[in-house]
CSV table of C-alpha atoms in Angstrom, one decimal:
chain,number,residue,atom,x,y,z
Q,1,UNK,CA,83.3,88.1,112.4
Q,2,UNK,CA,84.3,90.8,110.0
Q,3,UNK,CA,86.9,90.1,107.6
Q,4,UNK,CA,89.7,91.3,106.2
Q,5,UNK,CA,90.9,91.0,103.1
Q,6,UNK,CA,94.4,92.2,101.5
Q,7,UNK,CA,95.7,92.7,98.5
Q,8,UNK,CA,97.9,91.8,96.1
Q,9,UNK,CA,98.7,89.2,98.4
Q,10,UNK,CA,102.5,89.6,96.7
Q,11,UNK,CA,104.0,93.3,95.7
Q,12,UNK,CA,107.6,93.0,94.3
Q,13,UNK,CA,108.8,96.4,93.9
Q,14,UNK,CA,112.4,97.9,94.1
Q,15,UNK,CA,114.2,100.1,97.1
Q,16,UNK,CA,113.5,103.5,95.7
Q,17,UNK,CA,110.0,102.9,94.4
Q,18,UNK,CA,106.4,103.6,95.7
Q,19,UNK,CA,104.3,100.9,97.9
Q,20,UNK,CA,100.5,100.4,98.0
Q,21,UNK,CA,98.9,97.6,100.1
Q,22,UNK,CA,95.6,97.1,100.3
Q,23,UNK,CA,93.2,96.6,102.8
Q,24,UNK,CA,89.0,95.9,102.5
Q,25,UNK,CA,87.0,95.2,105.2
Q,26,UNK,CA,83.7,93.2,105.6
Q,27,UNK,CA,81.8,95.3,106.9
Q,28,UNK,CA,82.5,99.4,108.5
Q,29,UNK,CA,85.4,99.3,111.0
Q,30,UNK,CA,85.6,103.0,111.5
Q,31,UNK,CA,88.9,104.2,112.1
Q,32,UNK,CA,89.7,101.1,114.3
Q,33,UNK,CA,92.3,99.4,112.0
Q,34,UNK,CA,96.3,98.9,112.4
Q,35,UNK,CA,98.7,98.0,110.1
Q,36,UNK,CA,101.6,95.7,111.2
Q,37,UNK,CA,105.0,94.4,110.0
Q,38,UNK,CA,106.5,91.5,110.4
Q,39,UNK,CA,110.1,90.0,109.0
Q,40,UNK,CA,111.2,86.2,109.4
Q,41,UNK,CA,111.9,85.5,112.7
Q,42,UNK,CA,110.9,88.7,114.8
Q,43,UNK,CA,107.6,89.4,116.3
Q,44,UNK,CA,105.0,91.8,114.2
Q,45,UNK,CA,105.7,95.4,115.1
Q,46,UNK,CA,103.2,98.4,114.8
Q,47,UNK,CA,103.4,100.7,111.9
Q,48,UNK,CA,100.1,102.4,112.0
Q,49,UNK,CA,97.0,102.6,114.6
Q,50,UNK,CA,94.0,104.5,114.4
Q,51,UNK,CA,93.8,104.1,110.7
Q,52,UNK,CA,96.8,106.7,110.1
Q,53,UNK,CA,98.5,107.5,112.9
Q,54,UNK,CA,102.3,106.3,112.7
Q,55,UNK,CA,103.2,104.8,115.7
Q,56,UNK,CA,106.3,105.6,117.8
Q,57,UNK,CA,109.6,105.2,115.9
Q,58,UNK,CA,108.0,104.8,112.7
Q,59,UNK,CA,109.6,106.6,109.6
Q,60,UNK,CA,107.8,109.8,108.1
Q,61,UNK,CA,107.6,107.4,104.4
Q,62,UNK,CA,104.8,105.1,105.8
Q,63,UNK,CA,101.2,106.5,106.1
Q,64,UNK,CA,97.9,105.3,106.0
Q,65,UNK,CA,94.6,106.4,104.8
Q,66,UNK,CA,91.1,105.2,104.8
Q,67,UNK,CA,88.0,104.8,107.3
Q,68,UNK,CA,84.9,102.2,106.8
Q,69,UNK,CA,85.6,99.6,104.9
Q,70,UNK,CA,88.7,100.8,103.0
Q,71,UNK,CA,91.5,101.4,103.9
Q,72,UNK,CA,95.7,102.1,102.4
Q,73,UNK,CA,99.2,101.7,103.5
Q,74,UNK,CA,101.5,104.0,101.8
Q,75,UNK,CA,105.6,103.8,101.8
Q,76,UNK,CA,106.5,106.8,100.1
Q,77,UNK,CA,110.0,105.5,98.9
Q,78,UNK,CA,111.1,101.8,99.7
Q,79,UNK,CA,114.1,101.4,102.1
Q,80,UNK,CA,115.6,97.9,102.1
Q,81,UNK,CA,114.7,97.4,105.9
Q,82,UNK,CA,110.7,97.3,104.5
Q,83,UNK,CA,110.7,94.3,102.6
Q,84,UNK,CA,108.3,92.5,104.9
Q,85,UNK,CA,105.2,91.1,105.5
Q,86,UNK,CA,102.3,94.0,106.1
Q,87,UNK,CA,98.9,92.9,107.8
Q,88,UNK,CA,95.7,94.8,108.8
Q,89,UNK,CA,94.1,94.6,111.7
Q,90,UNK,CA,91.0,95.2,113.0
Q,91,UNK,CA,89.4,95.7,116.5
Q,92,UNK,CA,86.1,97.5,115.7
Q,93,UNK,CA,84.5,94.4,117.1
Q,94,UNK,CA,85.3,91.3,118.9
Q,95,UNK,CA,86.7,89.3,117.4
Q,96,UNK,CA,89.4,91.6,116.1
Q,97,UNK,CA,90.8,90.2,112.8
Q,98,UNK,CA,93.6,90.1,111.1
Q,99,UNK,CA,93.9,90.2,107.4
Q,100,UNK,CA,96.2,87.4,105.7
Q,101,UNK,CA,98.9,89.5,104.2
Q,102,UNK,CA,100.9,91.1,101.5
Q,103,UNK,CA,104.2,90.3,101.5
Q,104,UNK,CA,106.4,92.9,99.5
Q,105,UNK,CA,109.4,91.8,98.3
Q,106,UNK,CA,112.4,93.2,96.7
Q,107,UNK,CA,112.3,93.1,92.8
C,1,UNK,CA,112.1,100.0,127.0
C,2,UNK,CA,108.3,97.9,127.0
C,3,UNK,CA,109.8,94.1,127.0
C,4,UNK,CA,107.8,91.0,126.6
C,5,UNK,CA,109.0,87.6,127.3
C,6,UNK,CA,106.7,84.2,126.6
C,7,UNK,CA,107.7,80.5,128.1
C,8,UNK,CA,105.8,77.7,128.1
C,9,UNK,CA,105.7,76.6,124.8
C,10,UNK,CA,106.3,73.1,123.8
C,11,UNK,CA,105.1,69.9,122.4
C,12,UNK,CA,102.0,67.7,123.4
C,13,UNK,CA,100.2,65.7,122.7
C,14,UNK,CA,96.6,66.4,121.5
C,15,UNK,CA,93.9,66.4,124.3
C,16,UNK,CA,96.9,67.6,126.4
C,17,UNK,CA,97.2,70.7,128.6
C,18,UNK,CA,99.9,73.9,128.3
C,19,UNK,CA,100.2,76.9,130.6
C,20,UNK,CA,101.7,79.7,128.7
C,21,UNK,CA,103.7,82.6,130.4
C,22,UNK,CA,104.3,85.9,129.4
C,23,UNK,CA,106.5,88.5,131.8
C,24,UNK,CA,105.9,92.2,130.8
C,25,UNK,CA,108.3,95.3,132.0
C,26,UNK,CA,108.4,98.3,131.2
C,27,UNK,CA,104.6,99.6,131.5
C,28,UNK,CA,102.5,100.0,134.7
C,29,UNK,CA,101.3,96.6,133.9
C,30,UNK,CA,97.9,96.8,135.6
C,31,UNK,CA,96.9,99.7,133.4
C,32,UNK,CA,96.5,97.9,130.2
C,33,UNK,CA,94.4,95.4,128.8
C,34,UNK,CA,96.7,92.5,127.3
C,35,UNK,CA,96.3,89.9,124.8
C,36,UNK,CA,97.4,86.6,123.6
C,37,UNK,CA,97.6,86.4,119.6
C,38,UNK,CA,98.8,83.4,117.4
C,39,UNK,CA,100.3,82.7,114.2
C,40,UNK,CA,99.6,79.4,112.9
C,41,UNK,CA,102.2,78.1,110.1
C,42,UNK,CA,101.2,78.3,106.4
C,43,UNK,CA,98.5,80.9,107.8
C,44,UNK,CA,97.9,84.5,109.1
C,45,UNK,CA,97.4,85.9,112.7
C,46,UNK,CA,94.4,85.1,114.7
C,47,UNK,CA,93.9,87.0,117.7
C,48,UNK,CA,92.9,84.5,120.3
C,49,UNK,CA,92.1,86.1,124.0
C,50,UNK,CA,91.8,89.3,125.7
C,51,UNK,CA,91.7,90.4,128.9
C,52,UNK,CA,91.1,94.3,130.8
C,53,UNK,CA,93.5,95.4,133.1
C,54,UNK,CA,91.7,94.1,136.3
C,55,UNK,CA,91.0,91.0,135.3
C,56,UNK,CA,87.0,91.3,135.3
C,57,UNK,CA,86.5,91.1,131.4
C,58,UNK,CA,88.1,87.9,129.3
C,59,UNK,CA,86.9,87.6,125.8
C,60,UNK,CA,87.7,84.3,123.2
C,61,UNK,CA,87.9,83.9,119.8
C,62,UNK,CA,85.0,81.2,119.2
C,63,UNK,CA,87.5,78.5,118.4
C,64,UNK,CA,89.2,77.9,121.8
C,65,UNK,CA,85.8,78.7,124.0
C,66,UNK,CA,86.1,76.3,127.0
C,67,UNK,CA,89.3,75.2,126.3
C,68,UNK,CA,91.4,78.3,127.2
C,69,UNK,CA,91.8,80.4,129.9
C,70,UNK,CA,93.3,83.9,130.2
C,71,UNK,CA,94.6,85.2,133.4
C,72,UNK,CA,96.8,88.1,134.7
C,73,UNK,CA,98.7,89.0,138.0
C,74,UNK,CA,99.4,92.5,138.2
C,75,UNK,CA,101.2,92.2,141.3
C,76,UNK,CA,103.8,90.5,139.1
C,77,UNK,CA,103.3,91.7,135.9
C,78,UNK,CA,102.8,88.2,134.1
C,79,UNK,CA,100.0,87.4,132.0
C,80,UNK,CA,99.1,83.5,131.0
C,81,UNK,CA,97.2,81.1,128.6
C,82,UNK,CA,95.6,77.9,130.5
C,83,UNK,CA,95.0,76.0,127.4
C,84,UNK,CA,93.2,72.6,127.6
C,85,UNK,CA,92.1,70.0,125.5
C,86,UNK,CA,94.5,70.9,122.8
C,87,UNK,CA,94.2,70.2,118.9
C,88,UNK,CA,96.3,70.1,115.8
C,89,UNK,CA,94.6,73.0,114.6
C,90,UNK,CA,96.3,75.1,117.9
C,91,UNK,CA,99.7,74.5,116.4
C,92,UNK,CA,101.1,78.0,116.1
C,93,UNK,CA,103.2,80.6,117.9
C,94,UNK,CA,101.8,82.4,120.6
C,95,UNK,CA,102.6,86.1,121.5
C,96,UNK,CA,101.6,88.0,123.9
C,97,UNK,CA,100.8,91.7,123.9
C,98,UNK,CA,99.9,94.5,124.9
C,99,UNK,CA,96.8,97.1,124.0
C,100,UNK,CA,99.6,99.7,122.9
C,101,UNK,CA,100.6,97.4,120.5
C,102,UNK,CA,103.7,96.1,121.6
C,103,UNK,CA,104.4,92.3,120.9
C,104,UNK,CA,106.5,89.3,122.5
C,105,UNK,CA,108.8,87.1,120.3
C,106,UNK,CA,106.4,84.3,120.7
C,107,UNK,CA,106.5,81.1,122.0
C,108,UNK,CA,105.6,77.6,119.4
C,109,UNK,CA,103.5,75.1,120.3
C,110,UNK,CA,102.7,72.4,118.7
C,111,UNK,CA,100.2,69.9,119.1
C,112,UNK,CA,101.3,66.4,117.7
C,113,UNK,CA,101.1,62.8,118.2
């Protein structure tokens, strides 16, 4: 099972300011890794697929970068609606993982 | 509009049985491989079953092997979870989705005496 891990686990940063989570995986993934957000009460929804392709609706300030075993989620400048929690996600190879988090948070 | 919708969910008892539901519009259904994914409280997302659009390949995450059983019928666009011989540890909430990425609101379950 390859793992993922994320960090910092907690990112408290201010609407305005400059985001960057995290994302290291066990062992190569490729390109195959997806970034997700999730708020309290709603289900996860896709920012990125493919490593750093945005996916449909998402705003121009979040990219991604990275391929192997490294990889980054950029928000360019912080909007209120982003405070969330951001997970990676792998499906290189079954089974597809999920990293446990970084919840960014309004400073 | 791609729409998800789980039912099912509820509260048993462990070594008791659930059938989890999910009813998907808004995609050709049949074309995509779907999934059933959980979050388990105080945790992260585990991904726990997937299935390819005809039905013919169904892969488990190691820790629900011969207990669960993922199923599809295209001719009604509905995708469920057979899950058996339930454990505390499968308290979570369970979304289905799709291969495009597209996720349910989920639907808890909680395994309790």
């Amino acid at each position: 099972e390859i793992v993922l891990t994320q960090s910092p686990a907690t990112l408290s940063l201010s609407p305005g300011e400059r985001a960057t989570l995290s994302c290291r995986a066990g062992q190569s993934v490729s390109s195959f890794l997806a970034w997700y957000q999730q708020k309290p009460g709603q289900a996860p929804r896709l920012v990125i697929f493919d490593a750093s392709n945005r996916a449909t609706g998402i705003p121009a300030r979040f990219s991604g970068s990275g391929s192997g075993t490294d990889f980054t989620l950029t928000i360019s400048s912080l909007e209120p609606e982003d405070f969330a929690i951001y997970y990676c996600h792998q499906y290189s190879s079954w089974p597809y993982t999920f990293g446990q988090g970084t919840k960014l948070e309004i400073k | 509009e791609v729409q998800l919708m789980e039912s099912g969910g509820g509260l048993v008892q462990p070594g008791g049985s659930l059938r989890l539901s999910c009813a998907v519009s808004g995609i050709i259904f049949s074309n995509y491989w779907m999934s059933w994914r959980r979050r388990v409280p105080g945790k992260g997302l585990e991904w726990v079953a997937n299935i390819n659009p005809d039905g013919s390949e169904k892969y488990y995450v190691d820790s629900v092997k011969g207990r669960f059983t993922i199923s599809r019928d295209n001719g009604k666009n509905s995708l469920h979870l057979q899950m058996n011989t339930l454990r505390a540890e499968d308290t979570a909430v369970y979304y289905c989705a799709t291969s495009g990425g597209v996720w349910g609101q989920g639907t808890m379950v909680t395994v309790s005496s």
